Coordinates of C-alpha atoms in Angstrom, one line a residue:
X3 CA 147.0 -127.2 -133.7
X4 CA 145.9 -130.5 -133.6
X5 CA 142.7 -132.0 -136.3
X6 CA 141.5 -134.6 -134.9
X7 CA 139.9 -137.4 -137.4
X8 CA 136.2 -136.4 -138.5
X9 CA 133.4 -138.5 -139.7
X10 CA 131.0 -136.5 -142.1
X11 CA 130.1 -138.5 -144.7
X12 CA 126.7 -140.4 -145.0
X13 CA 128.0 -143.5 -142.6
X14 CA 128.5 -141.2 -140.4
X15 CA 131.2 -142.3 -137.1
X16 CA 132.2 -145.8 -137.5
X17 CA 131.4 -147.1 -134.0
X18 CA 129.1 -149.0 -131.8
X19 CA 127.8 -148.7 -128.0
X20 CA 125.5 -151.4 -126.0
X21 CA 124.3 -148.6 -124.2
X22 CA 120.8 -148.0 -125.0
X23 CA 119.4 -144.5 -126.4
X24 CA 117.0 -145.0 -123.3
X25 CA 119.7 -145.6 -120.8
X26 CA 121.9 -142.7 -121.7
X27 CA 119.4 -140.2 -121.5
X28 CA 118.7 -141.4 -117.7
X29 CA 122.3 -141.4 -117.5
X30 CA 122.6 -138.3 -119.2
X31 CA 120.2 -136.7 -116.3
X32 CA 121.5 -138.7 -113.1
X33 CA 124.7 -136.7 -113.6
X34 CA 123.6 -133.4 -114.2
X35 CA 121.2 -133.0 -111.2
X36 CA 124.1 -134.6 -109.0
X37 CA 126.3 -132.3 -110.8
X38 CA 124.4 -129.0 -110.9
X39 CA 123.9 -129.9 -107.0
X40 CA 127.4 -129.9 -106.5
X41 CA 127.9 -126.3 -107.9
X42 CA 125.1 -125.4 -106.4
X43 CA 126.7 -125.9 -103.2
X44 CA 130.4 -123.9 -103.4
X45 CA 131.4 -121.6 -101.8
X46 CA 132.8 -118.3 -102.8
X47 CA 136.5 -119.7 -101.8
X48 CA 135.7 -122.3 -104.3
X49 CA 135.0 -121.5 -107.5
X50 CA 139.2 -120.2 -107.6
X51 CA 140.0 -123.9 -106.7
X52 CA 142.7 -126.1 -108.9
X53 CA 141.2 -128.6 -111.3
X54 CA 143.3 -131.8 -112.3
X55 CA 143.4 -130.0 -116.2
X56 CA 146.0 -127.2 -115.1
X57 CA 145.1 -124.6 -116.9
X58 CA 141.4 -124.3 -115.9
X59 CA 140.2 -123.5 -112.3
X60 CA 136.4 -124.5 -111.0
X61 CA 135.0 -121.5 -113.1
X62 CA 137.0 -122.3 -116.0
X63 CA 135.2 -125.8 -115.7
X64 CA 131.7 -124.4 -115.1
X65 CA 131.7 -122.4 -118.3
X66 CA 133.4 -125.1 -120.4
X67 CA 129.9 -127.4 -119.3
X68 CA 127.1 -125.2 -120.4
X69 CA 129.3 -124.1 -123.6
X70 CA 129.8 -128.3 -123.6
X71 CA 125.5 -128.1 -123.1
X72 CA 124.5 -125.8 -124.8
X73 CA 125.8 -126.9 -128.4
X74 CA 124.3 -130.2 -127.3
X75 CA 120.6 -128.9 -127.1
X76 CA 121.5 -127.2 -130.0
X77 CA 122.4 -130.1 -132.1
X78 CA 119.9 -132.0 -130.8
X79 CA 117.1 -129.4 -131.6
X80 CA 118.9 -129.2 -135.9
X81 CA 118.5 -133.1 -135.8
X82 CA 114.2 -133.4 -134.8
X83 CA 114.2 -131.0 -137.1
X84 CA 116.5 -132.8 -139.9
X85 CA 118.8 -130.5 -140.3
X86 CA 122.7 -132.4 -139.1
X87 CA 124.5 -129.7 -138.0
X88 CA 128.5 -129.1 -138.5
X89 CA 129.4 -127.0 -136.1
X90 CA 132.5 -129.2 -134.8
X91 CA 134.4 -129.3 -138.6
X92 CA 138.0 -128.5 -137.8
X93 CA 138.1 -129.5 -134.3
X94 CA 140.5 -129.2 -132.3
X95 CA 141.0 -131.5 -128.9
X96 CA 142.2 -128.4 -126.3
X97 CA 141.5 -124.7 -129.0
X98 CA 138.1 -125.8 -129.8
X99 CA 136.4 -126.3 -126.4
X100 CA 137.7 -122.6 -124.7
X101 CA 136.8 -120.8 -127.6
X102 CA 134.1 -121.8 -127.2
X103 CA 133.7 -121.2 -123.5
X104 CA 134.9 -117.9 -123.5
X105 CA 132.1 -115.8 -124.6
X106 CA 130.6 -117.0 -120.4
X107 CA 133.6 -115.6 -118.9
X108 CA 131.3 -112.2 -117.5
X109 CA 128.8 -114.4 -115.6
X110 CA 129.4 -114.7 -111.6
X111 CA 129.8 -117.6 -109.6
X112 CA 125.8 -117.6 -108.8
X113 CA 125.1 -116.9 -112.7
X114 CA 126.8 -119.4 -114.3
X115 CA 125.0 -122.5 -111.7
X116 CA 121.6 -120.4 -112.7
X117 CA 122.8 -121.0 -116.9
X118 CA 123.9 -124.7 -115.8
X119 CA 120.5 -125.0 -114.9
X120 CA 118.8 -123.4 -117.8
X121 CA 120.9 -124.9 -120.6
X122 CA 120.1 -128.7 -118.7
X123 CA 116.8 -127.5 -119.2
X124 CA 117.4 -127.5 -123.2
X125 CA 118.6 -130.3 -123.8
X126 CA 116.1 -132.1 -121.1
X127 CA 113.3 -130.3 -123.5
X128 CA 115.1 -132.2 -126.9
X129 CA 115.4 -135.1 -125.1
X130 CA 111.6 -134.8 -124.4
X131 CA 111.0 -134.3 -127.5
X132 CA 112.9 -136.6 -129.7
X133 CA 110.5 -138.8 -129.0
X134 CA 111.9 -142.1 -131.6
X135 CA 114.3 -139.2 -132.3
X136 CA 116.9 -141.2 -130.0
X137 CA 118.9 -142.6 -134.2
X138 CA 118.7 -138.9 -136.3
X139 CA 121.7 -137.1 -137.1
X140 CA 123.1 -135.1 -134.7
X141 CA 127.0 -134.1 -134.2
X142 CA 129.6 -134.2 -131.3
X143 CA 133.8 -133.7 -131.6
X144 CA 134.1 -136.5 -133.9
X145 CA 131.7 -135.8 -137.1
X146 CA 128.1 -136.7 -137.5
X147 CA 126.6 -140.1 -135.1
X148 CA 123.2 -140.6 -133.9
X149 CA 121.7 -137.8 -132.3
X150 CA 121.4 -140.8 -128.6
X151 CA 125.7 -141.1 -128.9
X152 CA 126.2 -137.3 -129.2
X153 CA 124.1 -137.2 -125.5
X154 CA 126.7 -140.1 -124.4
X155 CA 129.5 -138.1 -126.3
X156 CA 128.6 -135.2 -124.5
X157 CA 127.8 -137.4 -120.7
X158 CA 131.4 -138.8 -121.0
X159 CA 132.8 -135.6 -121.0
X160 CA 130.8 -134.0 -118.1
X161 CA 131.5 -137.0 -115.9
X162 CA 135.4 -137.8 -116.8
X163 CA 134.9 -133.8 -115.5
X164 CA 133.3 -134.6 -112.7
X165 CA 136.7 -136.5 -111.1
X166 CA 138.5 -133.5 -112.2
X167 CA 137.0 -130.7 -110.1
X168 CA 135.8 -133.3 -106.6
X169 CA 138.6 -135.8 -107.1
X170 CA 141.9 -133.1 -105.5
X171 CA 139.2 -131.5 -103.5
X172 CA 139.4 -135.2 -101.9
X173 CA 136.2 -135.6 -102.9
X174 CA 134.1 -139.1 -104.1
X175 CA 132.2 -139.2 -107.3
X176 CA 129.1 -140.9 -106.9
X177 CA 129.3 -144.7 -107.7
X178 CA 125.9 -144.9 -110.8
X179 CA 126.5 -148.7 -112.5
X180 CA 124.3 -147.1 -115.3
X181 CA 126.1 -143.8 -115.5
X182 CA 129.7 -145.4 -115.9
X183 CA 128.8 -148.2 -117.6
X184 CA 127.6 -146.2 -121.2
X185 CA 130.2 -144.2 -120.4
X186 CA 133.3 -146.0 -120.3
X187 CA 131.4 -148.2 -123.3
X188 CA 131.6 -146.1 -125.3
X189 CA 135.6 -144.1 -124.7
X190 CA 136.3 -147.9 -125.7
X191 CA 134.2 -147.1 -129.0
X192 CA 135.8 -144.0 -129.7
X193 CA 138.9 -144.9 -128.2
X194 CA 138.9 -147.7 -131.4
X195 CA 138.3 -144.9 -133.8
X196 CA 140.2 -142.0 -133.0
X197 CA 143.5 -140.1 -134.1
X198 CA 144.5 -137.0 -136.3
X199 CA 143.2 -137.0 -139.3
X200 CA 146.7 -136.8 -141.0
X201 CA 147.1 -140.4 -140.0
X202 CA 145.5 -143.4 -141.5
X203 CA 142.9 -145.8 -140.6
X204 CA 143.0 -147.3 -137.4
X205 CA 144.2 -151.3 -136.7
X206 CA 141.9 -154.2 -136.3
X207 CA 142.5 -155.2 -133.3
X208 CA 140.4 -157.3 -130.2
X209 CA 140.6 -156.6 -126.3
X210 CA 139.1 -157.5 -122.9
X211 CA 139.1 -155.5 -120.5
X212 CA 137.7 -156.3 -117.1
X213 CA 135.1 -153.2 -115.2
X214 CA 136.5 -154.1 -111.3
X215 CA 133.5 -151.3 -110.3
X216 CA 131.8 -152.5 -112.3
X217 CA 132.3 -156.2 -112.0
X218 CA 131.3 -156.4 -115.8
X219 CA 133.8 -157.3 -118.7
X220 CA 133.7 -154.8 -121.3
X221 CA 135.6 -156.4 -124.9
X222 CA 136.7 -153.9 -128.0
X223 CA 136.3 -155.2 -131.2
X224 CA 137.8 -152.4 -133.9
X225 CA 138.0 -154.5 -137.5
X226 CA 137.1 -153.3 -141.3
X227 CA 137.6 -149.0 -140.2
X228 CA 134.7 -150.2 -137.3
X229 CA 135.3 -149.6 -133.4
X230 CA 132.2 -151.4 -131.1
X231 CA 132.1 -152.6 -127.8
X232 CA 130.0 -154.9 -125.9
X233 CA 129.4 -156.3 -122.1
X234 CA 130.2 -160.0 -122.0
X235 CA 132.2 -162.3 -120.0
X236 CA 135.6 -162.9 -120.1
X237 CA 136.4 -166.4 -122.3
X238 CA 140.6 -166.1 -120.9
X239 CA 142.2 -163.6 -119.0
X240 CA 141.9 -160.1 -119.5
X241 CA 144.1 -157.4 -121.1
X242 CA 143.0 -154.3 -119.0
X243 CA 142.1 -154.8 -115.3
X244 CA 141.0 -151.0 -113.8
X245 CA 137.9 -149.5 -112.6
X246 CA 135.5 -147.4 -114.8
X247 CA 137.4 -144.0 -113.8
X248 CA 140.6 -145.4 -114.2
X249 CA 140.2 -147.0 -118.0
X250 CA 138.1 -143.4 -118.9
X251 CA 141.4 -141.8 -117.2
X252 CA 143.9 -143.7 -119.0
X253 CA 141.9 -143.1 -122.6
X254 CA 142.0 -139.2 -121.7
X255 CA 145.6 -138.8 -120.4
X256 CA 145.1 -138.7 -116.7
X257 CA 146.8 -141.4 -115.6
X258 CA 149.2 -143.7 -117.1
X259 CA 148.3 -146.7 -119.3
X260 CA 150.4 -149.9 -117.2
X261 CA 149.6 -148.8 -113.8
X262 CA 146.3 -150.9 -115.1
X263 CA 147.3 -153.6 -114.8
X264 CA 147.5 -153.6 -119.1
X265 CA 149.2 -155.6 -121.4
X266 CA 151.7 -154.1 -123.9
X267 CA 148.3 -153.5 -126.6
X268 CA 145.8 -152.3 -124.5
X269 CA 148.9 -149.7 -122.6
X270 CA 148.9 -148.6 -126.3
X271 CA 145.5 -148.5 -127.6
X272 CA 144.7 -146.4 -124.6
X273 CA 148.5 -144.4 -124.7
X274 CA 147.2 -143.8 -128.1
X275 CA 143.5 -142.5 -127.8
X276 CA 144.9 -139.8 -124.2
X277 CA 147.8 -138.2 -127.1
X278 CA 144.7 -137.7 -129.4
X279 CA 143.2 -136.6 -127.2
X280 CA 145.1 -133.8 -125.2

């Protein structure tokens, strides 16, 4: 079991992302609505199809996504009550999701679609009820984060899994610029503080990325143990160039960082995060 670095002190996870709570919530709603409709349209045979996650078929992926939404709704509800959760302490990138999804193995595809609607409706209710509490402490695999950043994390997880099920089926996911911007900027910020629990604090660095399908540039800055991302026009050349999907795929080990046109520093940065996520 590989323990990932987590942050549960009063400061929480030391990341800063450009997405506002409203942008993150809008992205979550649009993405999950589209993804639920995709699952609802599957034939019986489609549920056994392979995905880019070699140990999971489409059914396994649905179970994982339902368990993620179930947890998200719970941690948001606890945040609203002033009771920050700590259920993901000792998170393992492989074993924890498998264990969480195992309880849904008894459901048929039709039941999985129904429960996806139920769990997503629960999350949406919590988002509606948060009001001014979007920055209350909630939880995500990296540890304690503001509630909207917890949503950002589970959006990232679901967004990349949309690609995992659709691309092997010869389908191309819809590009929603807001979703992509929220996801890729979060992933790059998280990569800046990622590591195992035994590793030293991340090294200071500044990277510049050009996201081709968004036509936008991201600056990633890691300094004093804190990682932040922001959108800004590049003053000079990029350390890595690629689409939002390609950048996230490289950061999660789904493709080689070197194929992005990344220089050595950017390739090492993305490869390190992918090893932590593996």
